[in-house]
Structures are given as structure tokens and as C-alpha cells.
Amino acid sequence: MKYAELANSGVLEQPVYEPGKPIESVAREYGLDPSKIAKLASNENPFGASPLAIAAAERALKSAHLYPDGSCYQLREKIAEVRGVPLDGIIVGNGSNEIIELLGHAFLRPGDEVVMGERAFIVYKLVSRLFGATPVEVPMPGFCHDVDAMLAAVTERTRLLFVASPNNPTGIANAEADLVRLAESLPEHVIFCLDEAYAEYLDKAPDLRAAISSGRKVICMRTFSKIYGLGGMRVGYAYGDPELISLLQRVRQPFNVNLIAQAAATAALGDDSFLEMCRRENSNGRKLLCEGLQELGFDTYGGSANFVLSNVGNGGLVFEHLQKRGIIVRPLVPYGMSEYVRITIGRPEENQRLLEIFAKLVEDGLVVIAR
Ligand SMILES: *Cc1c(COP(=O)(O)O)cnc(C)c1O
């Protein structure tokens, strides 16, 4: 008997997440020096992590034989202070991806519906399917979440509704007024899950705390993987009504966030100057990349976060060409966007190199502009 015959129904149909390609595997494949490869594929922070976070992680290593504080008390205390939310309204996860899954554990049954944008972060769909729920994908004109269309897609069976703002992979953010209206218009049986993975890159992040305290069903998720530069540590968190958070606390593993990650994340939250530097560099890099790509004739979209979406005609082809030359970007076939690539904004020299390679590809006729 095959294992597949023993598997739970749904496992065989479960799509597999395709992550950005790791530097080491590209180095092996193309015989390149890994230190010369730029990974602009997973929206990681090209400046690394805050030195304060690294120092805290090193100190925490000495306690690696101890189990972590499963409740992440110190980290939650720091989050409470920085975000201005109550301690019992915060849960920490092994990346915010874990929190998306916890929402599934707590709220999704087979046959339920989950409303999401058709070009939204793909994990919402994967988690919905995992719990036998039906992803209801709503068109996104101009690559932006359409709040009214999403509201119209809600039925009696809807339990969760996801919006990422700024969205990945389109890079477009919704206005605060739109998000507040969504929070206020949803029926009582639907939880609005706002994914704020890139909120720190906005000039002013939308604020749904008033909606939460007035009793609207909203949960906001954040991560340490992006501007805080701790993607490898796996820490994210969510804040919302303490009753909702306590349900999520029940379905997580007892020690879901390791001790080193907790220490690093706590210290990262206190390093404002690192955050400021990353924000400034990101906005300079975005301008350079967008203008450079547009000069070469490529359309660029979004740009509220730390990446640029560009229509390059054939995303897979451009991905291959760039990879051969030591730059990893993200093709978007799993998102149904085969003409596009998503490029994480890198360090100044990486952005420059990317534009030079692009210019050469166009000059050599290896990449043909779609329009
Ligand atoms: C990167 C990203 C996350 C963060 O995932 P982690 O599990 O915290 O690393 C969440 N949502 C979106 C939309 C993202 O792009």
C-alpha cells in the first residue's frame, strides 16, 4: 500500500509553496561564487538585521539549553509598548505565516469560505485549502484589493477575509479609510485578517486599533522577516481583541518561537535608527529601480513596500537570464502573472548592478519589451 493512499484527503491536492531560490543552490547550478550572488527574491532586508538584534541573539545562545518562554512575555511587553496595544491582545508566532495557519486551526472547517484577492499573498490560499475551506478569489483591478468587491464576495459561509496592505506580490497598499470601512462593514461572522508585513515601509501605516477596541472582528499581523531583517529567525506577531488572541494561543505549539529568535526580535524593536536607515535606503533604491526600469521601457507597479513589480514580457525568461548572471529575482507563475518578476530592493550597488544587467539584456535583444 502506498503512503499516498493513507494520507488525509486533500493532502495530495495541497499546492506546494515555492520559495525564492536560495543563494547556495544557484551557486551550485551555475558554478558561481555564492558571495557574488545577490538574492533579490524574497523581500529580505539587504542590510541584514540590526546589530542590537544580533548581539542579543548571541547573548541568548548561552541559554540555548533552556526551553524558551512559551508565552514570549518580554517580547510581547516590547510589542505592547511599541504598538500601543494590550499585552493580552498579542500573540507571537513562528513567522506571521504560523499565525495565518493558527487562524485556520481555530476558525476553518471543511466547506467554509475564505475571501482573498486573486493576486494576494499565496499562503492565504494554501492555508484555506489545508483546512478544507474554499478560497474565494476576488479580482484586483490595478493590482489593488477591491474592498467593495470583497464585501460583495462574503456569504454565510465566509469565516476569514485576508488583505495584505501593502500587498505581496503587487506592492500596492490600500488607503486607511478603505480598510476601516471594510472592518466596519463586515458581518459579525467574518474575521478581517489584515497582513501588515510591509507596514513599516509606509510613511504612515493604517491604524485599525480603534476598530479592534470598538469590537469589530479584526486581527492585524506583523513580521520580523522584512524591515527587521530577521527572516531566518522566524518571528511574527498579531494583535487583536484579547478573546480572539486567547483562542489562537490555545492552538499553537507550547514553544513555537525559539529563545534566540525572541531575544533578537525584542532587541530589534528597540533599534529605531536601524529602522530609519532601512526605510531611507529602501525609498532611494525604489526610486532608482523604478526609474531605471521605466527608462529601459518596462512598466513598474506598486512600490509601497521593499520590492518592485515589473512587467518584463516573460518573467521566467528574465529570471533565468538574471540568475545566470548572479541575481536571483522572483518569477510569479504561481500567482498567474507569468509576464512579471518581483524584485526586492537591494543595496545601492545591487540595484545598480541589476539595472546594468537589464540594460545589457535589452541591448543584446535577449529581453524584448512587451509593449
Ligand atoms: C513576507 C510576508 C509575510 C511574513 O512571513 P513570515 O512568516 O513572518 O516570514 C507575511 N505576509 C506577507 C504578505 C509577506 O509578504
Short mmCIF file of C-alpha atoms and ligand atoms in Angstrom, two decimals:
data_model
loop_
_atom_site.label_atom_id
_atom_site.label_comp_id
_atom_site.label_asym_id
_atom_site.label_seq_id
_atom_site.Cartn_x
_atom_site.Cartn_y
_atom_site.Cartn_z
CA MET A 1 0.00 0.00 0.00
CA LYS A 2 1.28 3.43 -0.91
CA TYR A 3 1.62 6.15 1.69
CA ALA A 4 -0.47 8.35 -0.58
CA GLU A 5 -3.43 6.01 -0.03
CA LEU A 6 -3.09 6.51 3.71
CA ALA A 7 -2.86 10.28 3.52
CA ASN A 8 -5.66 12.56 4.64
CA SER A 9 -7.92 13.67 1.85
CA GLY A 10 -6.72 16.96 0.50
CA VAL A 11 -3.03 16.32 1.16
CA LEU A 12 -2.46 15.16 -2.40
CA GLU A 13 -4.17 18.23 -3.83
CA GLN A 14 -2.41 20.60 -1.46
CA PRO A 15 -0.30 23.02 -3.54
CA VAL A 16 3.33 23.38 -2.51
CA TYR A 17 4.74 26.81 -1.68
CA GLU A 18 7.60 27.78 -3.99
CA PRO A 19 10.06 29.92 -2.07
CA GLY A 20 12.65 32.25 -3.57
CA LYS A 21 15.66 30.30 -4.76
CA PRO A 22 18.43 30.03 -2.15
CA ILE A 23 21.85 31.53 -2.98
CA GLU A 24 23.64 28.21 -2.43
CA SER A 25 21.55 26.31 -4.94
CA VAL A 26 22.02 28.97 -7.64
CA ALA A 27 25.78 28.96 -6.93
CA ARG A 28 25.89 25.18 -7.37
CA GLU A 29 23.78 25.18 -10.51
CA TYR A 30 25.73 27.86 -12.36
CA GLY A 31 29.18 27.42 -10.83
CA LEU A 32 29.05 30.91 -9.34
CA ASP A 33 30.77 32.29 -6.25
CA PRO A 34 27.97 32.48 -3.62
CA SER A 35 29.45 35.66 -2.16
CA LYS A 36 28.87 37.39 -5.51
CA ILE A 37 25.20 36.42 -5.83
CA ALA A 38 22.53 38.98 -4.96
CA LYS A 39 19.29 37.48 -3.70
CA LEU A 40 16.52 39.89 -4.54
CA ALA A 41 13.85 37.23 -4.46
CA SER A 42 12.27 37.03 -1.01
CA ASN A 43 11.92 40.62 0.20
CA GLU A 44 14.57 40.10 2.85
CA ASN A 45 16.37 43.10 4.26
CA PRO A 46 19.56 43.62 2.18
CA PHE A 47 21.16 45.39 5.15
CA GLY A 48 20.79 42.34 7.37
CA ALA A 49 19.49 42.63 10.92
CA SER A 50 20.00 45.37 13.46
CA PRO A 51 23.36 44.99 15.25
CA LEU A 52 21.42 45.16 18.51
CA ALA A 53 19.35 42.13 17.45
CA ILE A 54 22.45 40.16 16.51
CA ALA A 55 24.16 40.98 19.81
CA ALA A 56 21.04 39.91 21.72
CA ALA A 57 20.85 36.66 19.75
CA GLU A 58 24.50 35.93 20.57
CA ARG A 59 23.87 36.50 24.25
CA ALA A 60 20.79 34.28 24.15
CA LEU A 61 22.81 31.42 22.62
CA LYS A 62 24.32 30.81 26.06
CA SER A 63 20.85 29.81 27.27
CA ALA A 64 20.17 27.54 24.31
CA HIS A 65 19.83 24.52 26.62
CA LEU A 66 16.73 26.05 28.24
CA TYR A 67 13.24 25.94 26.82
CA PRO A 68 12.05 29.37 25.74
CA ASP A 69 9.28 31.29 27.47
CA GLY A 70 6.34 29.86 25.54
CA SER A 71 4.31 32.99 26.21
CA CYS A 72 7.04 35.29 24.79
CA TYR A 73 6.38 37.64 27.70
CA GLN A 74 9.28 40.05 27.21
CA LEU A 75 8.79 40.29 23.50
CA ARG A 76 5.07 40.88 23.91
CA GLU A 77 5.80 43.54 26.50
CA LYS A 78 8.01 45.34 24.00
CA ILE A 79 5.43 44.94 21.22
CA ALA A 80 2.74 46.30 23.55
CA GLU A 81 4.87 49.36 24.19
CA VAL A 82 5.85 49.98 20.56
CA ARG A 83 2.39 49.28 19.04
CA GLY A 84 0.31 50.69 21.85
CA VAL A 85 -1.79 47.55 22.27
CA PRO A 86 -2.60 45.50 25.40
CA LEU A 87 -0.29 42.62 26.34
CA ASP A 88 -3.08 40.03 26.29
CA GLY A 89 -4.04 41.17 22.81
CA ILE A 90 -0.75 39.98 21.29
CA ILE A 91 0.35 36.55 20.08
CA VAL A 92 3.82 35.73 18.74
CA GLY A 93 4.27 33.16 16.00
CA ASN A 94 6.99 31.26 14.20
CA GLY A 95 6.81 33.84 11.47
CA SER A 96 3.49 35.51 10.72
CA ASN A 97 2.91 32.55 8.41
CA GLU A 98 2.33 30.47 11.51
CA ILE A 99 -0.32 32.91 12.67
CA ILE A 100 -2.13 32.54 9.35
CA GLU A 101 -2.16 28.81 9.99
CA LEU A 102 -3.34 29.28 13.59
CA LEU A 103 -6.29 31.23 12.22
CA GLY A 104 -7.08 28.18 10.11
CA HIS A 105 -6.81 25.84 13.12
CA ALA A 106 -9.06 28.00 15.21
CA PHE A 107 -11.69 29.05 12.69
CA LEU A 108 -11.80 26.98 9.49
CA ARG A 109 -13.90 23.88 8.87
CA PRO A 110 -14.35 22.00 5.59
CA GLY A 111 -16.78 23.91 3.41
CA ASP A 112 -16.07 27.31 4.96
CA GLU A 113 -15.08 30.14 2.66
CA VAL A 114 -12.11 32.46 2.87
CA VAL A 115 -12.22 35.69 0.89
CA MET A 116 -8.94 36.97 -0.58
CA GLY A 117 -7.63 38.94 -3.55
CA GLU A 118 -6.75 36.93 -6.65
CA ARG A 119 -3.21 38.38 -6.62
CA ALA A 120 -2.81 38.24 -2.85
CA PHE A 121 -0.10 36.52 -0.83
CA ILE A 122 -0.43 32.84 -1.78
CA VAL A 123 -0.23 31.49 1.78
CA TYR A 124 -3.87 32.51 2.41
CA LYS A 125 -4.94 30.10 -0.29
CA LEU A 126 -2.62 27.33 0.88
CA VAL A 127 -3.86 27.55 4.46
CA SER A 128 -7.51 27.66 3.39
CA ARG A 129 -7.05 24.51 1.34
CA LEU A 130 -5.18 22.84 4.19
CA PHE A 131 -8.30 23.06 6.33
CA GLY A 132 -10.68 22.05 3.54
CA ALA A 133 -12.01 25.59 3.20
CA THR A 134 -12.69 27.19 -0.16
CA PRO A 135 -10.57 30.16 -1.20
CA VAL A 136 -12.82 32.77 -2.81
CA GLU A 137 -10.57 34.86 -5.00
CA VAL A 138 -11.72 38.37 -5.80
CA PRO A 139 -10.41 40.32 -8.84
CA MET A 140 -7.94 43.10 -8.09
CA PRO A 141 -8.27 45.87 -10.66
CA GLY A 142 -4.99 47.75 -10.89
CA PHE A 143 -3.49 45.04 -8.65
CA CYS A 144 -5.17 46.64 -5.63
CA HIS A 145 -7.52 44.93 -3.17
CA ASP A 146 -11.05 45.98 -4.11
CA VAL A 147 -12.81 46.46 -0.80
CA ASP A 148 -16.32 46.63 -2.26
CA ALA A 149 -15.87 43.54 -4.39
CA MET A 150 -14.50 41.71 -1.35
CA LEU A 151 -17.50 42.72 0.73
CA ALA A 152 -19.77 41.52 -2.06
CA ALA A 153 -18.00 38.14 -2.05
CA VAL A 154 -18.86 37.48 1.60
CA THR A 155 -21.51 34.81 2.20
CA GLU A 156 -22.96 32.98 5.19
CA ARG A 157 -20.07 30.53 4.90
CA THR A 158 -17.27 33.11 4.99
CA ARG A 159 -15.14 32.94 8.13
CA LEU A 160 -11.94 34.80 7.26
CA LEU A 161 -11.13 37.64 4.88
CA PHE A 162 -7.49 38.45 4.13
CA VAL A 163 -5.99 41.71 2.91
CA ALA A 164 -2.28 42.41 2.77
CA SER A 165 -1.53 46.11 2.65
CA PRO A 166 0.93 46.70 1.07
CA ASN A 167 0.16 43.52 -0.81
CA ASN A 168 2.78 40.99 -1.86
CA PRO A 169 3.47 40.47 -4.80
CA THR A 170 1.79 43.58 -6.25
CA GLY A 171 3.26 46.12 -3.83
CA ILE A 172 0.07 48.16 -3.65
CA ALA A 173 -1.36 49.43 -0.37
CA ASN A 174 -4.98 50.28 0.43
CA ALA A 175 -5.94 53.61 1.94
CA GLU A 176 -6.63 53.60 5.66
CA ALA A 177 -10.21 54.74 5.03
CA ASP A 178 -10.81 51.67 2.82
CA LEU A 179 -9.53 49.29 5.46
CA VAL A 180 -11.51 50.93 8.24
CA ARG A 181 -14.64 50.78 6.10
CA LEU A 182 -14.02 47.10 5.45
CA ALA A 183 -13.60 46.45 9.17
CA GLU A 184 -16.83 48.31 9.91
CA SER A 185 -18.89 46.75 7.13
CA LEU A 186 -18.17 43.06 7.57
CA PRO A 187 -20.85 40.92 9.21
CA GLU A 188 -20.21 39.52 12.67
CA HIS A 189 -19.32 36.03 11.48
CA VAL A 190 -16.29 37.16 9.44
CA ILE A 191 -12.83 37.96 10.81
CA PHE A 192 -10.88 40.57 8.89
CA CYS A 193 -7.21 39.49 8.82
CA LEU A 194 -5.02 42.44 7.90
CA ASP A 195 -1.49 41.40 6.95
CA GLU A 196 0.87 44.27 7.73
CA ALA A 197 4.11 42.53 6.75
CA TYR A 198 5.34 45.67 4.95
CA ALA A 199 3.61 48.33 7.06
CA GLU A 200 6.91 49.72 8.35
CA TYR A 201 7.81 50.79 4.82
CA LEU A 202 4.77 53.07 4.57
CA ASP A 203 5.04 56.72 5.51
CA LYS A 204 2.06 56.16 7.75
CA ALA A 205 0.67 52.69 8.38
CA PRO A 206 -3.14 52.37 8.52
CA ASP A 207 -4.34 52.17 12.11
CA LEU A 208 -7.10 49.68 12.91
CA ARG A 209 -6.68 49.76 16.67
CA ALA A 210 -9.84 51.80 17.12
CA ALA A 211 -11.81 49.25 15.09
CA ILE A 212 -10.39 46.47 17.28
CA SER A 213 -11.23 48.17 20.55
CA SER A 214 -14.72 49.04 19.36
CA GLY A 215 -15.40 45.33 18.90
CA ARG A 216 -15.04 44.89 15.13
CA LYS A 217 -13.64 41.45 14.28
CA VAL A 218 -10.13 42.38 13.13
CA ILE A 219 -6.70 40.85 13.57
CA CYS A 220 -3.51 42.59 12.39
CA MET A 221 -0.38 40.59 11.63
CA ARG A 222 3.21 41.81 11.52
CA THR A 223 6.56 40.17 10.95
CA PHE A 224 10.22 40.49 11.85
CA SER A 225 11.19 38.98 8.49
CA LYS A 226 11.10 42.14 6.41
CA ILE A 227 12.32 45.53 7.66
CA TYR A 228 13.69 43.99 10.87
CA GLY A 229 15.90 41.67 8.82
CA LEU A 230 15.19 38.51 10.85
CA GLY A 231 13.64 36.23 8.21
CA GLY A 232 15.90 33.35 9.23
CA MET A 233 14.78 33.61 12.87
CA ARG A 234 11.09 33.08 12.11
CA VAL A 235 9.20 35.56 14.26
CA GLY A 236 5.96 37.34 13.58
CA TYR A 237 3.08 38.51 15.71
CA ALA A 238 -0.54 39.50 15.64
CA TYR A 239 -2.63 41.87 17.71
CA GLY A 240 -6.35 41.94 18.16
CA ASP A 241 -9.10 41.51 20.72
CA PRO A 242 -7.84 39.53 23.76
CA GLU A 243 -10.64 36.97 23.33
CA LEU A 244 -9.57 36.24 19.75
CA ILE A 245 -5.91 36.14 20.75
CA SER A 246 -6.62 33.69 23.58
CA LEU A 247 -8.23 31.28 21.10
CA LEU A 248 -5.14 31.42 18.91
CA GLN A 249 -2.92 30.84 21.97
CA ARG A 250 -4.74 27.52 22.52
CA VAL A 251 -3.87 26.12 19.10
CA ARG A 252 -0.16 27.00 18.95
CA GLN A 253 2.64 24.65 19.96
CA PRO A 254 3.82 25.25 23.56
CA PHE A 255 7.24 26.57 22.47
CA ASN A 256 6.52 27.83 18.99
CA VAL A 257 9.09 30.64 18.99
CA ASN A 258 12.65 29.79 19.97
CA LEU A 259 14.63 31.58 22.62
CA ILE A 260 17.21 33.13 20.30
CA ALA A 261 14.55 34.50 17.99
CA GLN A 262 12.65 36.01 20.93
CA ALA A 263 15.77 37.81 22.16
CA ALA A 264 16.68 39.07 18.69
CA ALA A 265 13.17 40.32 17.96
CA THR A 266 12.89 42.11 21.32
CA ALA A 267 16.15 43.96 20.68
CA ALA A 268 15.23 44.71 17.06
CA LEU A 269 12.12 46.57 18.20
CA GLY A 270 14.29 48.99 20.14
CA ASP A 271 16.61 49.94 17.26
CA ASP A 272 14.90 52.94 15.71
CA SER A 273 17.96 54.26 13.92
CA PHE A 274 18.45 50.97 12.06
CA LEU A 275 14.81 51.06 11.03
CA GLU A 276 15.13 54.64 9.85
CA MET A 277 18.23 53.82 7.79
CA CYS A 278 16.48 50.84 6.14
CA ARG A 279 13.43 52.91 5.32
CA ARG A 280 15.51 55.68 3.76
CA GLU A 281 17.73 53.33 1.75
CA ASN A 282 14.67 51.42 0.58
CA SER A 283 12.98 54.53 -0.68
CA ASN A 284 16.13 55.66 -2.54
CA GLY A 285 16.58 52.20 -4.03
CA ARG A 286 12.95 52.04 -5.09
CA LYS A 287 13.24 55.33 -6.93
CA LEU A 288 16.43 54.22 -8.67
CA LEU A 289 15.00 50.83 -9.68
CA CYS A 290 11.63 52.14 -10.86
CA GLU A 291 13.13 54.98 -12.86
CA GLY A 292 15.84 52.74 -14.30
CA LEU A 293 13.40 50.03 -15.36
CA GLN A 294 10.99 52.57 -16.83
CA GLU A 295 13.80 54.17 -18.83
CA LEU A 296 14.51 50.77 -20.31
CA GLY A 297 10.85 50.53 -21.27
CA PHE A 298 9.46 48.27 -18.54
CA ASP A 299 6.33 49.08 -16.59
CA THR A 300 6.70 49.04 -12.82
CA TYR A 301 3.91 48.75 -10.27
CA GLY A 302 3.30 49.16 -6.62
CA GLY A 303 6.26 50.32 -4.72
CA SER A 304 4.77 50.85 -1.26
CA ALA A 305 6.99 48.10 0.13
CA ASN A 306 10.57 46.83 -0.28
CA PHE A 307 10.12 45.36 -3.73
CA VAL A 308 9.18 46.37 -7.24
CA LEU A 309 6.84 44.51 -9.56
CA SER A 310 7.72 44.81 -13.22
CA ASN A 311 6.20 43.61 -16.46
CA VAL A 312 9.15 42.19 -18.37
CA GLY A 313 7.18 40.29 -21.02
CA ASN A 314 8.34 36.85 -19.95
CA GLY A 315 9.11 36.61 -16.25
CA GLY A 316 10.52 33.09 -16.41
CA LEU A 317 12.99 34.01 -19.14
CA VAL A 318 14.19 37.15 -17.37
CA PHE A 319 14.52 35.17 -14.14
CA GLU A 320 16.80 32.66 -15.94
CA HIS A 321 18.92 35.34 -17.59
CA LEU A 322 19.41 37.22 -14.34
CA GLN A 323 20.13 34.07 -12.40
CA LYS A 324 22.92 33.10 -14.80
CA ARG A 325 24.43 36.49 -14.09
CA GLY A 326 24.22 36.13 -10.33
CA ILE A 327 21.00 37.92 -9.45
CA ILE A 328 18.01 36.00 -8.12
CA VAL A 329 14.59 37.61 -8.58
CA ARG A 330 11.13 36.08 -8.22
CA PRO A 331 9.15 34.81 -11.20
CA LEU A 332 5.41 34.94 -10.47
CA VAL A 333 3.94 31.97 -12.31
CA PRO A 334 2.27 30.60 -9.13
CA TYR A 335 0.43 33.94 -8.93
CA GLY A 336 -0.79 33.65 -12.53
CA MET A 337 1.47 36.55 -13.50
CA SER A 338 3.90 34.94 -15.92
CA GLU A 339 4.83 38.26 -17.59
CA TYR A 340 6.11 39.70 -14.34
CA VAL A 341 9.03 39.49 -11.99
CA ARG A 342 9.15 40.75 -8.43
CA ILE A 343 12.45 42.35 -7.50
CA THR A 344 13.40 43.02 -3.90
CA ILE A 345 15.04 46.41 -3.48
CA GLY A 346 18.67 45.70 -2.65
CA ARG A 347 21.70 47.62 -1.53
CA PRO A 348 22.65 50.55 -3.80
CA GLU A 349 25.36 48.52 -5.58
CA GLU A 350 22.98 45.58 -6.10
CA ASN A 351 20.30 47.82 -7.59
CA GLN A 352 22.87 49.40 -9.88
CA ARG A 353 24.14 46.00 -11.00
CA LEU A 354 20.63 44.80 -11.68
CA LEU A 355 19.92 47.80 -13.90
CA GLU A 356 23.19 47.35 -15.78
CA ILE A 357 22.40 43.70 -16.45
CA PHE A 358 18.88 44.58 -17.57
CA ALA A 359 20.24 47.24 -19.93
CA LYS A 360 22.65 44.72 -21.42
CA LEU A 361 19.89 42.12 -21.84
CA VAL A 362 17.78 44.63 -23.72
CA GLU A 363 20.72 45.79 -25.82
CA ASP A 364 21.58 42.20 -26.76
CA GLY A 365 17.96 41.52 -27.68
CA LEU A 366 17.68 38.79 -25.02
CA VAL A 367 14.76 40.54 -23.39
CA VAL A 368 12.11 42.10 -25.56
CA ILE A 369 9.86 44.76 -24.13
CA ALA A 370 6.25 43.64 -24.08
CA ARG A 371 4.61 46.83 -25.32
C1 LIG B 1 6.84 38.03 3.90
C2 LIG B 1 5.42 38.05 4.20
C3 LIG B 1 4.94 37.59 5.41
C4 LIG B 1 5.88 37.20 6.50
O1 LIG B 1 6.06 35.90 6.68
P1 LIG B 1 6.91 35.36 7.93
O2 LIG B 1 6.32 34.03 8.14
O3 LIG B 1 6.69 36.28 9.07
O4 LIG B 1 8.33 35.33 7.48
C5 LIG B 1 3.58 37.64 5.66
N1 LIG B 1 2.75 38.16 4.74
C6 LIG B 1 3.19 38.64 3.58
C7 LIG B 1 2.22 39.25 2.64
C8 LIG B 1 4.53 38.58 3.27
O5 LIG B 1 4.96 39.05 2.09
#
